[in-house]
Short mmCIF file of C-alpha atoms in Angstrom, two decimals:
data_model
loop_
_atom_site.label_atom_id
_atom_site.label_comp_id
_atom_site.label_asym_id
_atom_site.label_seq_id
_atom_site.Cartn_x
_atom_site.Cartn_y
_atom_site.Cartn_z
CA MET A 162 -183.40 -9.33 124.10
CA SER A 163 -184.78 -8.40 120.91
CA ARG A 164 -187.37 -10.28 118.51
CA VAL A 165 -184.62 -10.57 116.63
CA ASP A 166 -182.79 -12.82 118.57
CA HIS A 167 -185.93 -14.77 119.06
CA MET A 168 -186.42 -15.04 114.82
CA ASP A 169 -182.51 -16.69 114.45
CA VAL A 170 -183.47 -19.99 115.71
CA ALA A 171 -183.94 -21.21 111.70
CA ALA A 172 -180.89 -19.53 110.63
CA TYR A 173 -179.43 -21.25 113.53
CA ALA A 174 -180.09 -24.56 112.94
CA LEU A 175 -179.19 -24.54 109.07
CA GLY A 176 -175.61 -23.02 109.80
CA VAL A 177 -176.45 -19.94 107.65
CA LEU A 178 -175.42 -17.06 110.43
CA ASP A 179 -172.05 -15.35 110.78
CA GLU A 180 -170.25 -16.55 113.66
CA GLN A 181 -170.38 -13.02 115.65
CA ASP A 182 -174.56 -13.82 115.24
CA MET A 183 -173.72 -17.38 116.18
CA GLU A 184 -172.02 -16.37 119.34
CA ARG A 185 -174.89 -13.78 120.32
CA PHE A 186 -177.89 -16.29 119.59
CA GLU A 187 -175.77 -19.08 121.84
CA GLU A 188 -175.72 -17.22 124.33
CA HIS A 189 -179.46 -16.71 124.58
CA LEU A 190 -180.38 -19.66 123.87
CA ALA A 191 -178.66 -20.95 127.30
CA THR A 192 -181.34 -18.60 128.75
CA CYS A 193 -184.39 -18.86 126.23
CA TRP A 194 -186.47 -21.66 127.48
CA ALA A 195 -188.45 -20.68 123.82
CA CYS A 196 -186.08 -20.66 121.53
CA ALA A 197 -184.82 -23.96 123.06
CA ALA A 198 -188.00 -25.76 122.84
CA GLU A 199 -188.26 -24.05 118.85
CA LEU A 200 -184.99 -25.33 117.86
CA GLU A 201 -185.34 -29.19 118.99
CA THR A 202 -188.83 -28.71 116.80
CA MET A 203 -186.79 -28.09 113.84
CA VAL A 204 -183.67 -30.90 114.12
CA PRO A 205 -186.17 -33.20 112.61
CA VAL A 206 -186.64 -30.69 108.91
CA VAL A 207 -183.00 -30.02 109.37
CA GLY A 208 -182.01 -33.21 109.28
CA LEU A 209 -184.64 -33.91 105.76
CA LEU A 210 -183.21 -30.81 104.29
CA SER A 211 -180.10 -31.85 104.22
CA ASP A 212 -181.20 -34.18 101.91
CA ILE A 213 -182.34 -31.96 99.71
CA ASP A 214 -180.86 -30.20 96.57
CA GLU A 215 -180.23 -26.73 96.16
CA GLU A 216 -182.70 -26.78 92.91
CA SER A 217 -185.42 -28.42 94.93
CA ILE A 218 -185.01 -25.34 97.81
CA THR A 219 -184.87 -22.52 95.15
CA ALA A 220 -188.79 -23.78 93.71
CA LEU A 221 -189.63 -24.82 97.26
CA GLU A 222 -188.62 -21.05 97.53
CA GLN A 223 -191.73 -18.78 96.50
CA THR A 224 -192.40 -16.56 99.66
CA HIS A 225 -190.94 -12.98 100.63
CA SER A 226 -187.76 -14.74 102.86
CA ASP A 227 -185.05 -12.62 102.68
CA PRO A 228 -182.75 -12.68 99.21
CA VAL A 229 -179.78 -12.74 101.49
CA LEU A 230 -180.62 -15.36 103.80
CA LEU A 231 -181.40 -17.29 101.13
CA ASP A 232 -178.72 -17.08 99.58
CA ARG A 233 -177.06 -17.70 102.61
CA THR A 234 -178.94 -21.22 102.88
CA LEU A 235 -177.94 -22.37 99.49
CA VAL A 236 -174.44 -21.56 100.13
CA ALA A 237 -174.42 -23.27 103.62
CA LEU A 238 -176.35 -26.39 102.52
CA ARG A 239 -174.33 -26.76 99.35
CA THR A 240 -170.69 -26.70 101.53
CA HIS A 241 -171.69 -27.19 104.75
CA ARG A 242 -174.27 -29.96 105.63
CA ARG A 243 -173.02 -31.40 108.19
CA ARG A 244 -171.97 -28.41 109.35
CA ALA A 245 -175.41 -27.64 110.71
CA ARG A 246 -176.19 -31.11 112.12
CA PHE A 247 -172.52 -30.42 113.78
CA ARG A 248 -174.17 -27.20 115.49
CA GLN A 249 -177.17 -28.14 116.55
CA VAL A 250 -176.39 -30.83 118.33
CA LEU A 251 -174.12 -28.68 120.61
CA ALA A 252 -177.29 -25.97 121.15
CA THR A 253 -179.39 -29.10 122.20
CA ALA A 254 -176.48 -29.59 124.35
CA ALA A 255 -177.04 -25.50 125.60
CA ALA A 256 -180.84 -26.19 126.29
CA VAL A 257 -179.93 -29.54 128.25
CA VAL A 258 -177.70 -27.44 130.20
CA VAL A 259 -180.13 -25.21 130.84
CA PHE A 260 -183.50 -26.92 130.96
CA GLY A 261 -183.40 -30.20 132.57
CA GLY A 262 -184.23 -33.78 130.36
CA LEU A 263 -186.17 -31.60 128.14
CA THR A 264 -184.45 -32.84 125.09
CA GLY A 265 -183.11 -35.83 125.83
CA VAL A 266 -185.40 -37.06 122.92
CA VAL A 267 -183.55 -35.45 120.78
CA PHE A 268 -180.14 -36.46 121.37
CA SER A 269 -181.35 -40.23 120.90
CA ASN A 270 -182.77 -38.99 117.58
CA LEU A 271 -179.13 -37.41 116.29
CA THR A 272 -177.32 -40.44 117.23
CA ASP A 273 -176.43 -42.14 113.71
CA SER A 274 -178.76 -45.29 112.70
CA SER A 275 -176.19 -46.71 110.65
CA THR A 276 -174.12 -47.74 113.85
CA PRO A 277 -175.93 -51.36 114.91
CA PRO A 278 -176.65 -51.75 118.39
CA PRO A 279 -173.73 -52.95 120.91
CA LEU A 280 -174.27 -56.59 120.95
CA ALA A 281 -174.96 -58.75 124.05
CA GLY A 282 -171.77 -60.57 125.13
CA PRO A 283 -171.95 -63.76 124.58
CA THR A 284 -173.97 -65.84 127.77
CA THR A 285 -173.33 -69.34 129.37
CA ALA A 286 -175.95 -72.02 130.69
CA PRO A 287 -174.62 -73.83 134.09
CA VAL A 288 -174.22 -77.12 132.52
CA ASN A 289 -175.00 -79.99 134.99
CA PRO A 290 -172.79 -83.14 135.18
CA PRO A 291 -173.96 -86.46 133.62
CA GLY A 292 -174.37 -87.45 137.72
CA ASP A 293 -176.47 -84.41 138.39
CA ARG A 294 -179.08 -83.89 135.58
CA PRO A 295 -182.66 -84.46 135.97
CA GLY A 296 -183.58 -88.33 135.60
CA ASN A 297 -180.70 -90.07 135.07
CA PRO A 298 -178.74 -91.18 138.12
CA SER A 299 -175.03 -91.71 138.09
CA GLY A 300 -174.56 -95.26 138.99
CA PRO A 301 -175.52 -99.14 138.27
CA GLY A 302 -178.23 -100.10 139.07
CA PHE A 303 -180.40 -97.15 138.26
CA GLY A 304 -182.88 -96.83 135.19
CA GLY A 305 -182.65 -94.97 132.01
CA ASN A 306 -179.82 -93.18 129.71
CA GLU A 307 -180.41 -89.47 129.07
CA GLN A 308 -176.94 -89.41 128.77
CA GLU A 309 -175.33 -88.91 125.51
CA GLY A 310 -173.31 -91.99 124.23
CA GLU A 311 -173.00 -96.17 125.24
CA GLN A 312 -173.33 -96.66 129.07
CA VAL A 313 -171.36 -98.80 130.81
CA ASP A 314 -171.16 -99.25 133.93
CA VAL A 315 -168.18 -101.72 136.89
CA THR A 316 -167.65 -101.63 139.87
CA ASP A 317 -164.02 -102.89 141.06
CA PRO A 318 -164.30 -106.79 142.95
CA ALA A 319 -161.28 -105.33 144.77
CA THR A 320 -161.66 -101.72 145.64
CA GLY A 321 -165.16 -101.13 145.25
CA VAL A 322 -164.75 -97.98 143.18
CA GLU A 323 -168.49 -97.74 140.92
CA ALA A 324 -167.69 -95.97 137.74
CA THR A 325 -170.68 -95.37 135.20
CA PHE A 326 -168.73 -94.23 131.48
CA TRP A 327 -170.73 -93.00 128.39
CA LEU A 328 -168.68 -92.96 125.53
CA THR A 329 -169.59 -91.48 122.00
CA SER A 330 -167.13 -91.95 118.62
CA LYS A 331 -167.45 -88.54 117.12
CA ASP A 332 -165.30 -86.70 114.18
CA PHE A 333 -162.17 -85.63 115.84
CA GLY A 334 -162.28 -89.04 118.18
CA THR A 335 -163.71 -90.72 121.34
CA LYS A 336 -165.62 -88.67 123.83
CA MET A 337 -165.87 -90.13 127.41
CA ASP A 338 -168.46 -88.77 130.40
CA PHE A 339 -168.33 -90.50 133.37
CA SER A 340 -169.00 -90.33 137.10
CA LEU A 341 -167.49 -92.22 139.66
CA GLY A 342 -168.41 -93.29 143.35
CA LYS A 343 -167.63 -95.59 146.46
CA LEU A 344 -164.32 -93.31 146.01
CA PRO A 345 -162.25 -92.73 149.14
CA GLY A 346 -159.90 -89.61 149.55
CA PRO A 347 -158.04 -87.93 149.61
CA ARG A 348 -156.15 -89.09 146.93
CA THR A 349 -154.98 -87.60 143.61
CA CYS A 350 -156.79 -89.65 140.34
CA ARG A 351 -155.96 -89.55 136.56
CA LEU A 352 -157.94 -91.42 133.99
CA VAL A 353 -155.89 -93.72 131.30
CA VAL A 354 -156.94 -94.86 127.96
CA VAL A 355 -155.31 -98.03 127.02
CA ARG A 356 -155.04 -98.77 123.62
CA ASP A 357 -155.20 -102.16 121.13
CA ASP A 358 -151.25 -101.66 120.72
CA GLY A 359 -150.41 -101.69 124.17
CA SER A 360 -149.95 -97.98 123.91
CA THR A 361 -151.73 -95.61 126.83
CA GLU A 362 -152.56 -91.71 126.77
CA VAL A 363 -153.71 -89.27 129.82
CA VAL A 364 -156.81 -87.51 129.85
CA SER A 365 -157.84 -86.50 132.90
CA THR A 366 -156.33 -85.67 136.67
CA TRP A 367 -158.05 -84.54 139.40
CA SER A 368 -157.82 -84.81 143.61
CA VAL A 369 -160.05 -86.57 145.56
CA PRO A 370 -161.16 -84.59 149.07
CA ASP A 371 -161.06 -85.98 152.05
CA GLY A 372 -164.90 -86.99 152.62
CA GLY A 373 -164.32 -88.67 148.55
CA TYR A 374 -166.92 -88.96 145.85
CA GLY A 375 -170.12 -91.28 146.06
CA THR A 376 -169.39 -92.21 149.51
CA ASN A 377 -171.01 -92.01 153.49
CA ALA A 378 -169.30 -88.53 154.49
CA ASN A 379 -169.95 -87.23 150.96
CA THR A 380 -173.01 -89.41 148.92
CA GLN A 381 -172.22 -87.34 145.40
CA LYS A 382 -170.66 -89.08 142.93
CA LEU A 383 -167.95 -87.45 140.57
CA ALA A 384 -169.24 -86.32 137.38
CA LEU A 385 -166.21 -85.76 134.59
CA SER A 386 -166.17 -85.26 130.75
CA ALA A 387 -162.42 -86.28 128.75
CA ALA A 388 -161.54 -86.58 125.50
CA THR A 389 -159.16 -87.85 123.00
CA SER A 390 -157.86 -88.54 119.40
CA THR A 391 -158.29 -91.82 119.40
CA LYS A 392 -161.08 -93.93 117.69
CA ARG A 393 -163.15 -95.52 119.64
CA ASP A 394 -162.63 -99.30 117.90
CA ASP A 395 -158.85 -98.68 118.82
CA ILE A 396 -159.88 -98.01 122.35
CA LYS A 397 -159.22 -102.04 124.62
CA GLN A 398 -160.63 -99.73 128.34
CA PHE A 399 -160.11 -97.19 130.19
CA GLU A 400 -158.02 -97.09 133.76
CA VAL A 401 -158.57 -94.76 136.71
CA GLN A 402 -155.82 -94.97 138.68
CA GLU A 403 -154.11 -94.11 141.93
CA ILE A 404 -151.20 -91.93 142.04
CA ASP A 405 -149.16 -91.89 145.59
CA SER A 406 -146.79 -88.67 146.10
CA ARG A 407 -143.54 -90.75 144.51
CA GLY A 408 -145.26 -90.84 141.21
CA ALA A 409 -146.22 -94.33 141.20
CA THR A 410 -149.82 -95.72 140.60
CA ASP A 411 -152.26 -98.22 141.33
CA THR A 412 -155.89 -98.91 139.15
CA LEU A 413 -158.56 -98.41 141.08
CA VAL A 414 -161.27 -99.23 138.38
CA THR A 415 -161.00 -101.40 134.65
CA VAL A 416 -163.93 -100.11 131.94
CA PRO A 417 -163.41 -101.67 128.83
CA ALA A 418 -164.14 -99.98 125.74
CA ALA A 419 -167.08 -102.21 124.34
#
């Protein structure tokens, strides 16, 4: 390959070669390590030149450059600034195929700096239920209350079911965190809010497995959370009820709201 081919790197990077010379140089570039390396070093310079106006280039061009090449360069920079940058990407891609990772850094620099990096997806940390939080054993007889809200402990004398409720007044109504123990299974249960006016609202339902919760077979207590739009001052009590296969209910434990 002639010495002229090696000297065409700058003209190619600026995008001023005609179609025939451009194709000839790209064929040369695919097999010439020296030209590929030189093209890589010119990428930052061409990026800077794309922001220089025609008058600045004319003032700087006080060398023995070919007048024809200078004129073509000015035309290219005035009407096809983006075309030169696009060809840099194509040429660098060809060099990567031939020379491996030689121009990997160049590709990272050619990306649009105005494009924000991808945002990481939202992360959610696991939240322990009230009965599992360190320093906060659920159920009556345990000191301390790390859980938000006012704590109410009740053990039903008839069923033996133990309930610990944490009641919190919110703008939207009332939030209830609660744990249940001595609750045998299998059975289906629900939590019912009983208002002062006698109306009721079912705010949560769940299934109890064979081993139950807080029993000899399963010492882990059940920990749940629920909410209602009813204000704390308008609630009389909470009832944990069992539902049989026919839909009939039986109250397992009653927790006063105040």
